[in-house]
mmCIF file of C-alpha atoms and ligand atoms in Angstrom:
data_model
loop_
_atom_site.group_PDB
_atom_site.id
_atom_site.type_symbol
_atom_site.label_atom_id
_atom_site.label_comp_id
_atom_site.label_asym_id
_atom_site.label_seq_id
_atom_site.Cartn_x
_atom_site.Cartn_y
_atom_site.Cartn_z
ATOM 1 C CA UNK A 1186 0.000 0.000 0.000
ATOM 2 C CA UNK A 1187 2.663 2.331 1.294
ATOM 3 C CA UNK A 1188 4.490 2.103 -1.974
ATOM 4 C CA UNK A 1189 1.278 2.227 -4.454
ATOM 5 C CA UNK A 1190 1.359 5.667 -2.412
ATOM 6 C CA UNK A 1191 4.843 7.106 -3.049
ATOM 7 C CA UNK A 1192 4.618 5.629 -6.831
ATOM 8 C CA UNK A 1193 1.292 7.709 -6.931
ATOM 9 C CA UNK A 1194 3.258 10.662 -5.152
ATOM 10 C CA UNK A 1195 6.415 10.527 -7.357
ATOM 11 C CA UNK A 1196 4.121 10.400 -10.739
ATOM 12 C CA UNK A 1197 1.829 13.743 -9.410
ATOM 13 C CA UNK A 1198 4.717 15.440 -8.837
ATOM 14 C CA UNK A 1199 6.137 15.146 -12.464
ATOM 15 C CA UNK A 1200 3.169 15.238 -13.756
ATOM 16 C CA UNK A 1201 2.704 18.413 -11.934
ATOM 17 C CA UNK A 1202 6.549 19.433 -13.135
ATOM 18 C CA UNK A 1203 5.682 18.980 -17.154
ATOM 19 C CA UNK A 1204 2.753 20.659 -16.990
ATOM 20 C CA UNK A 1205 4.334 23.690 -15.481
ATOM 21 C CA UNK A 1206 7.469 23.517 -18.128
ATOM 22 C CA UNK A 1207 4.816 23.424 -20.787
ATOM 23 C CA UNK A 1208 3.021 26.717 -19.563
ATOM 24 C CA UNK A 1209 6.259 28.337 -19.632
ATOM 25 C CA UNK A 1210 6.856 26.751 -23.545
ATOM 26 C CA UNK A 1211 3.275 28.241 -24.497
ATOM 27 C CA UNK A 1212 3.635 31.282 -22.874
ATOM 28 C CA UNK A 1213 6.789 32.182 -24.519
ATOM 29 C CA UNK A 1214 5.714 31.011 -27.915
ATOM 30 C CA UNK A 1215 2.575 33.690 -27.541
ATOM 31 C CA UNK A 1216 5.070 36.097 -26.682
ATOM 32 C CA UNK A 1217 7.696 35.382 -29.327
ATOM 33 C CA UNK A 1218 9.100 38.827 -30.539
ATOM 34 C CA UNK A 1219 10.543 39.910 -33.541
ATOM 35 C CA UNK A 1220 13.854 39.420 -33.114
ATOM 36 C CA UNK A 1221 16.749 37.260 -33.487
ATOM 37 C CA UNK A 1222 18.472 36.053 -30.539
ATOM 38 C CA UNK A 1223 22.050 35.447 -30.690
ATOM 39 C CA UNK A 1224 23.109 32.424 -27.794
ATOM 40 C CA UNK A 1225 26.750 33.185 -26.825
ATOM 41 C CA UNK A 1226 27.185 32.502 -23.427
ATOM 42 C CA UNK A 1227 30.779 34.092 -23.166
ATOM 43 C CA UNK A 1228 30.838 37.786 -25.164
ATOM 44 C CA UNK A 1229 34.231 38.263 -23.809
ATOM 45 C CA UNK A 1230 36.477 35.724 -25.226
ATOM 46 C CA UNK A 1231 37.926 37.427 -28.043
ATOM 47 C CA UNK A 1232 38.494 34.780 -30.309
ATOM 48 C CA UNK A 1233 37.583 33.981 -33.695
ATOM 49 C CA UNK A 1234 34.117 32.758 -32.597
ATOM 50 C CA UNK A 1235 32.976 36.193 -30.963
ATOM 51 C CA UNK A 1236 33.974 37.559 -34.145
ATOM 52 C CA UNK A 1237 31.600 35.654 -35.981
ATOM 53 C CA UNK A 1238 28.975 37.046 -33.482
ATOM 54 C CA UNK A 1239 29.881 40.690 -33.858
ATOM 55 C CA UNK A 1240 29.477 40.284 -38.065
ATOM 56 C CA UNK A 1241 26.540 38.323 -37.733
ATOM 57 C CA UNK A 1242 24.875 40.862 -35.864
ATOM 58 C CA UNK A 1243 25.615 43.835 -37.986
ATOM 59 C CA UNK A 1244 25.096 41.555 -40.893
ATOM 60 C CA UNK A 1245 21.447 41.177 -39.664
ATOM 61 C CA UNK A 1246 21.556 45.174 -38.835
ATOM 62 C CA UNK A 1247 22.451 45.316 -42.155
ATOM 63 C CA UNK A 1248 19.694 43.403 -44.090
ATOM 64 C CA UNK A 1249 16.816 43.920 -41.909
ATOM 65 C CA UNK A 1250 17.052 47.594 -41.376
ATOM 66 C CA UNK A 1251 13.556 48.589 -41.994
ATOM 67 C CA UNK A 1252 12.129 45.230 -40.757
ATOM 68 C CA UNK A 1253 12.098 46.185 -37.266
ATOM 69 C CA UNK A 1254 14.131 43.258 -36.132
ATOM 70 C CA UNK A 1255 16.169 43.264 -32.658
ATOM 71 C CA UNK A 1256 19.297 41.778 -32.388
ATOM 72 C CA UNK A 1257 19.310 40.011 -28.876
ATOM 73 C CA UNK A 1258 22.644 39.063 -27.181
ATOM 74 C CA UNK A 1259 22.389 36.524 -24.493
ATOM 75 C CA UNK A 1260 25.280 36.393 -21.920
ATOM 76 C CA UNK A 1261 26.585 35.462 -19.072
ATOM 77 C CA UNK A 1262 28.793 38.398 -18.158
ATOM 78 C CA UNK A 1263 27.287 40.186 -16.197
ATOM 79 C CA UNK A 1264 29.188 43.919 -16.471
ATOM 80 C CA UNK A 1265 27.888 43.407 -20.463
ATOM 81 C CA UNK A 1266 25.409 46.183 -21.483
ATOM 82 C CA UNK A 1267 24.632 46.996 -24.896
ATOM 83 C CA UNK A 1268 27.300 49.882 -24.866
ATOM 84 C CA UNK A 1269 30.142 47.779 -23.422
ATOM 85 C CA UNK A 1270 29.715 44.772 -26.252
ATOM 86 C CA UNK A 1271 28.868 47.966 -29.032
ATOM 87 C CA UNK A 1272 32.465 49.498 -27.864
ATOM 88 C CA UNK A 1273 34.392 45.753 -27.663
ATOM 89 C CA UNK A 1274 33.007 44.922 -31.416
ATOM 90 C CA UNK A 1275 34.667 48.074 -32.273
ATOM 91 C CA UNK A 1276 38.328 48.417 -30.476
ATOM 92 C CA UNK A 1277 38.793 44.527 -30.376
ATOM 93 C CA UNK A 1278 37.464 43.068 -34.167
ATOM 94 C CA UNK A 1279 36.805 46.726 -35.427
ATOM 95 C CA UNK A 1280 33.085 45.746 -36.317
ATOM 96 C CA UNK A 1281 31.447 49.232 -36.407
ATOM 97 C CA UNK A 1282 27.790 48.253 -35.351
ATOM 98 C CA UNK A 1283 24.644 50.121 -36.708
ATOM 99 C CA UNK A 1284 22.988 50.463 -33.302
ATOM 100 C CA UNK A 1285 24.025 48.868 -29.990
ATOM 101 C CA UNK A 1286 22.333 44.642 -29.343
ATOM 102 C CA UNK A 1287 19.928 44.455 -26.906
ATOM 103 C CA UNK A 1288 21.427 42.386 -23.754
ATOM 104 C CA UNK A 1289 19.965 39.574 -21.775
ATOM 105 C CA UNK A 1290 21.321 38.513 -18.770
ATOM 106 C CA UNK A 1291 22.442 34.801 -18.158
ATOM 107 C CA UNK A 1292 22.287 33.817 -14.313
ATOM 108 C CA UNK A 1293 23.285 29.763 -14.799
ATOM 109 C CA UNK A 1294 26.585 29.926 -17.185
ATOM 110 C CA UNK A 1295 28.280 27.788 -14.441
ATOM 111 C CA UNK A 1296 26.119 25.239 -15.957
ATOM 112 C CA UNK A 1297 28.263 25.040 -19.339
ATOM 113 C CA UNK A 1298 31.270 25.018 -17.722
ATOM 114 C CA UNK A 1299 34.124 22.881 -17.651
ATOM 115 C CA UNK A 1300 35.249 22.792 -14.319
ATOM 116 C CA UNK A 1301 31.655 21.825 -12.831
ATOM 117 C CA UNK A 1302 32.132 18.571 -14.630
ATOM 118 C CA UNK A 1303 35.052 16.687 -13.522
ATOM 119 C CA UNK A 1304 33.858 13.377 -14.936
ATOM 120 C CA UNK A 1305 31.680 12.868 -18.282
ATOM 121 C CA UNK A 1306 32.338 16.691 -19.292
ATOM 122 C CA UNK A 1307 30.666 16.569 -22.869
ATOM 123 C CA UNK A 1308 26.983 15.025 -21.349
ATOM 124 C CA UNK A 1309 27.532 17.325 -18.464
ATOM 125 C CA UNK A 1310 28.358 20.532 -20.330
ATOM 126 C CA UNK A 1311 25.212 19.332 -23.001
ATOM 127 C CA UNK A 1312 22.776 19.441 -20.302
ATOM 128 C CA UNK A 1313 23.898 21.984 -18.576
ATOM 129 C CA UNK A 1314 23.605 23.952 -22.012
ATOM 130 C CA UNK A 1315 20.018 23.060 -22.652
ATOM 131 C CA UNK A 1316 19.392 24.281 -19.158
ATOM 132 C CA UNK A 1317 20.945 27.659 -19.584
ATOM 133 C CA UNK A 1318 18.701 28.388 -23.005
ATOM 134 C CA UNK A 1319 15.760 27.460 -20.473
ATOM 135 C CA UNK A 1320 16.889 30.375 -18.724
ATOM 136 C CA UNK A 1321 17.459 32.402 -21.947
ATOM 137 C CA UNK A 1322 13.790 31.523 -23.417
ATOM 138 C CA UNK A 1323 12.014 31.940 -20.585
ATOM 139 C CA UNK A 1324 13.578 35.509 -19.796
ATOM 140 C CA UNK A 1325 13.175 36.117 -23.611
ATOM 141 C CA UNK A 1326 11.547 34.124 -26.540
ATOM 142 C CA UNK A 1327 12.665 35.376 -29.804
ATOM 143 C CA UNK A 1328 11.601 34.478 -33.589
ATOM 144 C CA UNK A 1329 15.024 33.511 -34.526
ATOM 145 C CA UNK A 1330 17.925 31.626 -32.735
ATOM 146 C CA UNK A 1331 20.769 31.653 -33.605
ATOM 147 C CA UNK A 1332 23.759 29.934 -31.560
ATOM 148 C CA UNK A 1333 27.221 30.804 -32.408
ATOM 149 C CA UNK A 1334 28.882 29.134 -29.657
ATOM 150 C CA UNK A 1335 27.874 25.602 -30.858
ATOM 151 C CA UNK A 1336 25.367 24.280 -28.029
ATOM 152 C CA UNK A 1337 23.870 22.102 -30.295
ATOM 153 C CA UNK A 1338 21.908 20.517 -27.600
ATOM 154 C CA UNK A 1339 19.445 23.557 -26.709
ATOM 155 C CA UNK A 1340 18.141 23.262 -30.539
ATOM 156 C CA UNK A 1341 15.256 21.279 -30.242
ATOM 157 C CA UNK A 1342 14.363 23.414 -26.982
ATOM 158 C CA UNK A 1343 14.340 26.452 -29.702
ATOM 159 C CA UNK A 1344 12.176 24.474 -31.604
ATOM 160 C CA UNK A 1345 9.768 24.177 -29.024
ATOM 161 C CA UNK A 1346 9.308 27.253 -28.110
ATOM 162 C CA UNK A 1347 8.770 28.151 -31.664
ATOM 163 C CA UNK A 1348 12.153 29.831 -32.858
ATOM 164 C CA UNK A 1349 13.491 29.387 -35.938
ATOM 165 C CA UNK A 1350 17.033 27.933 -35.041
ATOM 166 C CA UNK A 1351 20.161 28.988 -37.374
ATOM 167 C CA UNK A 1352 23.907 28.564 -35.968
ATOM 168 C CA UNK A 1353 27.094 29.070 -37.015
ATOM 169 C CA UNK A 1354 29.489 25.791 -36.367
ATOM 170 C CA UNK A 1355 33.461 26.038 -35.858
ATOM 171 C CA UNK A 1356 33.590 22.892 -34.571
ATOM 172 C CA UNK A 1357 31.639 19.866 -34.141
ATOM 173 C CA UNK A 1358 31.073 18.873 -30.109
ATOM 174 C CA UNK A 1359 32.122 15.254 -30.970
ATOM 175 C CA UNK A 1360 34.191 14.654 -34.068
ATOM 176 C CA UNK A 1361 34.603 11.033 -35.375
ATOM 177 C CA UNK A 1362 38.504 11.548 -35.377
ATOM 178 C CA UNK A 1363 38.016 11.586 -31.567
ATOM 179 C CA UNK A 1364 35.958 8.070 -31.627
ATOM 180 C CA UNK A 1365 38.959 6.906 -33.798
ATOM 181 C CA UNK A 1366 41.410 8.289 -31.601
ATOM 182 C CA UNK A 1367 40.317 6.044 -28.379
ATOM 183 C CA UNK A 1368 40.227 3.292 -30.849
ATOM 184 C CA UNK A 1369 44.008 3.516 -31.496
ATOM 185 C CA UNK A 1370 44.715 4.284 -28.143
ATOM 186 C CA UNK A 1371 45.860 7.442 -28.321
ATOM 187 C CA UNK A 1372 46.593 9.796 -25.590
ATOM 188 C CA UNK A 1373 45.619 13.915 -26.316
ATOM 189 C CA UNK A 1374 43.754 16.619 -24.249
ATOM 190 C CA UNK A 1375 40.796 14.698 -24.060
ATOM 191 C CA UNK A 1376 41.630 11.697 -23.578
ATOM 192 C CA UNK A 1377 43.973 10.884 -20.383
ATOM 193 C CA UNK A 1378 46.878 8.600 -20.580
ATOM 194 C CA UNK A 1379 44.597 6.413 -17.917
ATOM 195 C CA UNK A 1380 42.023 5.594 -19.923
ATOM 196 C CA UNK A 1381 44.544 4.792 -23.295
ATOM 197 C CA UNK A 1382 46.199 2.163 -21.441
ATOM 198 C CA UNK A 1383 43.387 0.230 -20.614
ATOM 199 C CA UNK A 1384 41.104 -1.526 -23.537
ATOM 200 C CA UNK A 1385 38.101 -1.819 -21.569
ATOM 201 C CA UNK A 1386 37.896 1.684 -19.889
ATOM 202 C CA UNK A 1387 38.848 2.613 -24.154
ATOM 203 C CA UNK A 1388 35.807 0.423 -24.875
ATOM 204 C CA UNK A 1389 33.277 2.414 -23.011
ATOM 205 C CA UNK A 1390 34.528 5.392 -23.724
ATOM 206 C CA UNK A 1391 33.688 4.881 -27.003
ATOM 207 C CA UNK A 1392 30.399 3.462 -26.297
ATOM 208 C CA UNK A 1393 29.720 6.902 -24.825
ATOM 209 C CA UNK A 1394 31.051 8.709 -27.357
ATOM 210 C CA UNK A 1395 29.113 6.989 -29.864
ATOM 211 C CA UNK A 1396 25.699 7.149 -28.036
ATOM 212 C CA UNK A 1397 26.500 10.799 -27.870
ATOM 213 C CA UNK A 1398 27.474 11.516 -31.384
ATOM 214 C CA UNK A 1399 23.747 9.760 -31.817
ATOM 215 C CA UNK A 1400 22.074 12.110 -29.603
ATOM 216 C CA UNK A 1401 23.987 15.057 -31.171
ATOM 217 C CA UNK A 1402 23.261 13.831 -34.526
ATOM 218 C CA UNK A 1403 19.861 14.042 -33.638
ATOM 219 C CA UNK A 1404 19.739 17.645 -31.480
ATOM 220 C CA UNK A 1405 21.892 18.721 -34.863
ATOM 221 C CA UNK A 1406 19.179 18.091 -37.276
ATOM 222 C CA UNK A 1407 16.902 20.357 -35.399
ATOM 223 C CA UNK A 1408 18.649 23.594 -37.019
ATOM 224 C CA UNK A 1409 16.555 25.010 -39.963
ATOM 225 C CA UNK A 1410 19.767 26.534 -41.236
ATOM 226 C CA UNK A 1411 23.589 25.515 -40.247
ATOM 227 C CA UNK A 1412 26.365 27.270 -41.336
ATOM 228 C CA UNK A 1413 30.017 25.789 -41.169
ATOM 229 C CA UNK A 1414 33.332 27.184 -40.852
ATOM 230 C CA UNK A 1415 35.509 25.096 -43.124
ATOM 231 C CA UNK A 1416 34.968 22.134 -45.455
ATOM 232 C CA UNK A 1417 36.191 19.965 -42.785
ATOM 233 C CA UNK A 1418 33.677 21.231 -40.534
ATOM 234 C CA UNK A 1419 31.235 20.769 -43.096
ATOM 235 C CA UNK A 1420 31.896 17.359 -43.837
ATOM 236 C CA UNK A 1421 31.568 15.868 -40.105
ATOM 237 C CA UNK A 1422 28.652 17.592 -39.331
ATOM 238 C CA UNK A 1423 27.172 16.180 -42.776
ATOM 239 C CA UNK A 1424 27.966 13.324 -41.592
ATOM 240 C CA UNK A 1425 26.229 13.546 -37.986
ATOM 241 C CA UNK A 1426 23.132 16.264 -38.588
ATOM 242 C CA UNK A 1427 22.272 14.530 -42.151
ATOM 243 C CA UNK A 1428 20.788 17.405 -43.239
ATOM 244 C CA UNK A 1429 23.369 18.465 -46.205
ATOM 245 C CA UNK A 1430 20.993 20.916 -48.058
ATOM 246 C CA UNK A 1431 20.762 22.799 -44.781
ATOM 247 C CA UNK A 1432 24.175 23.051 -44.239
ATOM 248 C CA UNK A 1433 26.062 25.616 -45.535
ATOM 249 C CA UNK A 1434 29.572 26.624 -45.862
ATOM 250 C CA UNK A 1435 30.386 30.123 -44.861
ATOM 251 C CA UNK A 1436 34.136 31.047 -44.403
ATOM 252 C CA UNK A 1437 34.598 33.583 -41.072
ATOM 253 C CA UNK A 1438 34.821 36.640 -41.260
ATOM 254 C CA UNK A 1439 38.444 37.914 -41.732
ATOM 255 C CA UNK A 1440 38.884 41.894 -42.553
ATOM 256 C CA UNK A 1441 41.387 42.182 -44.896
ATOM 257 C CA UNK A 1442 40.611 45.386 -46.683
ATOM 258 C CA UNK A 1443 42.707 46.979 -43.569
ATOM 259 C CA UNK A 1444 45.500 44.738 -43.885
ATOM 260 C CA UNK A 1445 45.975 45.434 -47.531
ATOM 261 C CA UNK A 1446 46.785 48.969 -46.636
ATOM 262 C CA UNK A 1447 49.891 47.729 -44.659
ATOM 263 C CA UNK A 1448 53.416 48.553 -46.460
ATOM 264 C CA UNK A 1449 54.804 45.105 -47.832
ATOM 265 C CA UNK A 1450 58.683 45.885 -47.515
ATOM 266 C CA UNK A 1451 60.373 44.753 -44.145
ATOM 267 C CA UNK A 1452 61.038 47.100 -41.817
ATOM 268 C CA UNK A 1453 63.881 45.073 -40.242
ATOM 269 C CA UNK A 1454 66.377 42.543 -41.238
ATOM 270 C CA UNK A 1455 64.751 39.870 -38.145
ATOM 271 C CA UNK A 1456 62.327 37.361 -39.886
ATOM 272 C CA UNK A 1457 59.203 37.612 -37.448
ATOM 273 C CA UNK A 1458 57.003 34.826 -37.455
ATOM 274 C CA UNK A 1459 53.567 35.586 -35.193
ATOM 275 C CA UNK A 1460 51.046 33.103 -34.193
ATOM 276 C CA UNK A 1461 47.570 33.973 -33.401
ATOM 277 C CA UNK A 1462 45.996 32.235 -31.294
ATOM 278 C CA UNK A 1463 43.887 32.293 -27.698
ATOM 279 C CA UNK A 1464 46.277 30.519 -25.190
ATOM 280 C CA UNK A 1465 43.626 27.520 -25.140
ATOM 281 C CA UNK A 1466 44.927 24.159 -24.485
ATOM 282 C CA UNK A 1467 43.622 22.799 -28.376
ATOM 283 C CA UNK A 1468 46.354 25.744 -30.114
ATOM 284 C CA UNK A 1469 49.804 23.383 -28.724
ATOM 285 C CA UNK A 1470 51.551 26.352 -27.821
ATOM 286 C CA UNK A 1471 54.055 24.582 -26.000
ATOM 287 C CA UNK A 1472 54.196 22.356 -29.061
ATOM 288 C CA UNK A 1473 54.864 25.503 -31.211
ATOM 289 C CA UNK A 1474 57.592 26.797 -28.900
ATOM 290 C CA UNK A 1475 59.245 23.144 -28.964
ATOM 291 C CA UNK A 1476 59.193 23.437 -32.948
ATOM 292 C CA UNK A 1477 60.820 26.477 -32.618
ATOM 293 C CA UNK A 1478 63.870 26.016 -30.648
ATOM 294 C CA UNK A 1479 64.169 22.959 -32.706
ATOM 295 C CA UNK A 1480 64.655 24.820 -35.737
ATOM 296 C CA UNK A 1481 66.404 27.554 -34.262
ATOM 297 C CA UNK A 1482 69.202 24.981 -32.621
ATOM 298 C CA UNK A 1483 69.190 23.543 -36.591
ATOM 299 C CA UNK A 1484 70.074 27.094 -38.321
ATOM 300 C CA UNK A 1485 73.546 28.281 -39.782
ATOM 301 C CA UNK A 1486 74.953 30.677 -37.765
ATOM 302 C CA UNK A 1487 75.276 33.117 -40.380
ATOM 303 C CA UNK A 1488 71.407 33.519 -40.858
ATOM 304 C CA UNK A 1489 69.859 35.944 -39.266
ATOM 305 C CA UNK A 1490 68.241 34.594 -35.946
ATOM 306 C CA UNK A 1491 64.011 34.712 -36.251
ATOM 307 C CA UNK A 1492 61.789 35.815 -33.425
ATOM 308 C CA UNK A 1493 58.153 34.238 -32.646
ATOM 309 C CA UNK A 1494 55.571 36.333 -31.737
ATOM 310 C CA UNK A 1495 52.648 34.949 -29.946
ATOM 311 C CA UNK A 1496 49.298 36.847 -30.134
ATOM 312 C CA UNK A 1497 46.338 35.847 -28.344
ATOM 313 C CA UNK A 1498 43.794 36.799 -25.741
ATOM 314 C CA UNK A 1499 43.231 34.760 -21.952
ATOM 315 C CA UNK A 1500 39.851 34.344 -21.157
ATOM 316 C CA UNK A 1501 39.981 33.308 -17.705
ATOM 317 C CA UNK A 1502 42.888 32.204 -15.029
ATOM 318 C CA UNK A 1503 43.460 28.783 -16.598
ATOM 319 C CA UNK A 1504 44.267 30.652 -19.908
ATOM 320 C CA UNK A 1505 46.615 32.992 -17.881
ATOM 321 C CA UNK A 1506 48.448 30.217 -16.231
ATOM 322 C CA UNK A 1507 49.192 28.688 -19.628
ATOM 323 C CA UNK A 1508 50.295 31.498 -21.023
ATOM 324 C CA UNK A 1509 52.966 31.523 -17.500
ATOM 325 C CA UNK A 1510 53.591 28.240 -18.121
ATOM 326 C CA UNK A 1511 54.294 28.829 -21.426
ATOM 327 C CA UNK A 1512 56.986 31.968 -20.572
ATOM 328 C CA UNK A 1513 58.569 29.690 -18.358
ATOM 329 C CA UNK A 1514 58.795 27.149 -21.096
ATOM 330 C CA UNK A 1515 60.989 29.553 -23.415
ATOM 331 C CA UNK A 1516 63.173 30.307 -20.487
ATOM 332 C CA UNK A 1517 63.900 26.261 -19.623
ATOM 333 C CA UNK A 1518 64.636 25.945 -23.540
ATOM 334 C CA UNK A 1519 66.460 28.759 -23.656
ATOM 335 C CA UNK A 1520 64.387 30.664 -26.715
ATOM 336 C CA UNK A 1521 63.391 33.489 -24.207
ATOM 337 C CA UNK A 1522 65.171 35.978 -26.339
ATOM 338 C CA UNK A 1523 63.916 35.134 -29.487
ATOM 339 C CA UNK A 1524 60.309 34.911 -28.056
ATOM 340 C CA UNK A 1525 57.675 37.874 -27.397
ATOM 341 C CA UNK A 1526 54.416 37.344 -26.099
ATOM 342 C CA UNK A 1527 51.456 39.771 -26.214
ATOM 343 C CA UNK A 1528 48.590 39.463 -24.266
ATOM 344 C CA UNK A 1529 44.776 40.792 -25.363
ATOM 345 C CA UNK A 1530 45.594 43.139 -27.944
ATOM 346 C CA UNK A 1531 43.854 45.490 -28.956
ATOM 347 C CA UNK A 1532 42.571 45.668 -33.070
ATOM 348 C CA UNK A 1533 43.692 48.689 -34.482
ATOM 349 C CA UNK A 1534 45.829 49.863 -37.437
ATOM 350 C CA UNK A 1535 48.288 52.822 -37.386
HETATM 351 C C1 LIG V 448 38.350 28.995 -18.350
HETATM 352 O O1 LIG V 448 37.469 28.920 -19.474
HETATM 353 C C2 LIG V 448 37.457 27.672 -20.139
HETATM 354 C C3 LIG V 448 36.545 27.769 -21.347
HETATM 355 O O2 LIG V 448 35.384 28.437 -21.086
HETATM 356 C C4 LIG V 448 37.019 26.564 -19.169
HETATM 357 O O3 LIG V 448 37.080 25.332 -19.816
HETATM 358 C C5 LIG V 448 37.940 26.578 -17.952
HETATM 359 O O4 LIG V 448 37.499 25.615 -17.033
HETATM 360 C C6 LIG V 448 37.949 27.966 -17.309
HETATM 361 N N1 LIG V 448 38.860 27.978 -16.177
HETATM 362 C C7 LIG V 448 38.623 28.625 -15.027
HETATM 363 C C8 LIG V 448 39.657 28.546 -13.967
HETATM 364 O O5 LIG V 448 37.591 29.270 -14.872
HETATM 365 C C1 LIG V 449 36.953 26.674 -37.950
HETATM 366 O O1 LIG V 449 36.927 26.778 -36.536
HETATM 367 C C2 LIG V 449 37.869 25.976 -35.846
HETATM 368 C C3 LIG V 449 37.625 26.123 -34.364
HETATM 369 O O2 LIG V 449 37.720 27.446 -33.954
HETATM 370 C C4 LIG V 449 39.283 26.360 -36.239
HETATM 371 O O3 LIG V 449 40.218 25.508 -35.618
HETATM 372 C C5 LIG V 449 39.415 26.280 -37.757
HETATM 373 O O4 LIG V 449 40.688 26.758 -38.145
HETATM 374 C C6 LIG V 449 38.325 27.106 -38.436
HETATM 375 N N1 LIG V 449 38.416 26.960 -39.877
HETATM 376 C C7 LIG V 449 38.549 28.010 -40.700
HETATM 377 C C8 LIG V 449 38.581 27.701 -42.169
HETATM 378 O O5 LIG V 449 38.670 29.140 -40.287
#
């Protein structure tokens, strides 16, 4: 009897849970507005993906200029107001926007991040994604998504509230090189040396990372429209969406009408060679300075010695800390004199 009542209990109260999430769906979709919503969690990265963002959304200014359409950021910085991200499009990608995007404030990024998920990161993170565009639909329902950060898993959310979903993907969440890769064994950023020495801790690790290039083939398909960095990009995520006349290759954004402007001859004798790059653990720095003394301990004297510049932005400590470890690193190969490192520039021309 006692547990007829608890099973009656438990099913009430998710009964009672649904209905309330589907209140909140059909309230939003009555309230949809006429805007597009841009989904990009962190506006202050200052890589190649916020960018993208920053032409997108004048791109949209652009086209839809007597339409009446918003452009809606969502984001979990909290210091972001539409002046701050107008002013950071400008000095830091030199994207002069037409008016300033609306903001909407994200309380739950910790959700998406890293560090709250020690263990099974990728499901983790993909959850935790869908719940933070609960948060952003809820606050705000717009007629067009559009993710630019690739949370793939919050599309068919999107679709439920009644958005039209469009993204822009630089990378897919689950690549079938990294399936391949714990099939050989090998050991890389994602994959600790751990689990690559033992076959059955490899085994389920690609059982999970096939079930979840399933699911993500599936939360993929949901976009009306994708749009793909590269033709690599393009080709995996034909692969997993399988929707190839939706998906459409559209190089990023790179201003080069500046850049043309700049004098070709050398201003000095010193071959520079600059890498751009955030100091993320995917862009091998260390790898890069390694290459580098190499080459430089394999030169004839009588060349002129190079220097390497690296360029890039931190986004948080971690990125910091690399970027310290990495300083150390020239010092300990002795390539701290032929090595200059600058930190968050800003984009400007003289
Ligand atoms: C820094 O940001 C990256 C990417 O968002 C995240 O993976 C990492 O855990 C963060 N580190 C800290 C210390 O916040
Ligand atoms: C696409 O994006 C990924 C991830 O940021 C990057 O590694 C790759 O170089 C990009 N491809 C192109 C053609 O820019």
């Amino acid at each position: 009897m006692a547990i007829a009542y608890v099973i009656w209990g438990v099913i009430t109260a998710i009964s009672a849970l649904i209905i309330k999430l589907s209140l909140h769906i059909i309230t939003g979709r009555r309230n949809r507005k006429r805007a597009v919503g841009f989904f990009h969690p962190y506006t202050n990265d200052g890589g190649g993906g916020e960018r993208v963002l920053w032409c997108a959304v004048k791109a949209i200014q652009e086209e839809t200029a007597d339409l009446h359409i918003d452009c809606v950021v969502y984001t979990g910085d909290h210091d972001a107001s539409p002046q701050s991200l107008a002013a950071r499009a400008l000095d830091r990608f030199g994207v002069n926007l037409i008016h300033p995007p609306k903001v909407v404030h994200l309380d739950k990024r910790k959700w998406v991040e890293e560090t709250t998920y020690p263990h099974f990161t990728m499901i983790g993170q993909s959850l935790g994604s869908v719940y933070l565009s609960w948060e952003a639909l809820c606050k705000f329902t717009p007629l067009y998504y559009f993710d630019t950060s690739g949370y793939a898993f919050t599309y068919p959310l999107a679709r439920m509230f009644g958005c039209k979903v469009i993204c822009y993907t630089h990378y897919p969440t689950i690549s079938l090189d990294m399936i391949s890769r714990v099939r050989e064994r090998n050991s890389m950023y994602n994959n600790d040396a751990l689990i690559a020495q033992s076959i059955w801790l490899s085994r389920c690790k690609i059982l999970y990372y096939t079930i979840i290039s399933w699911i993500y083939g599936f939360v993929g398909s949901c976009a009306h429209l994708a749009m793909v960095n590269s033709s690599w990009t393009q080709s995996h995520i034909e692969k997993l969406w399988r929707i190839p006349h939706r998906t459409k290759r559209v190089y990023p954004p790179c201003d080069t009408s500046g850049l043309q402007v700049l004098p070709l001859e050398r201003p000095s004798k010193t071959p520079i060679i600059i890498s751009v790059a955030q100091f993320r653990p995917e862009k091998a720095h260390t790898l890069q300075l390694e290459a580098f003394s190499v080459a430089l301990k394999k030169l004839d004297a009588d060349l002129p010695r190079p220097k390497l510049q690296f360029v890039g932005s931190c986004r948080n400590n971690s990125d910091e800390e690399r970027l310290q470890n990495l300083k150390n690193k020239a010092i300990e190969l002795k390539v701290d004199g032929d090595v200059e490192f600058y930190k968050n520039l800003m984009y400007r021309f003289i």
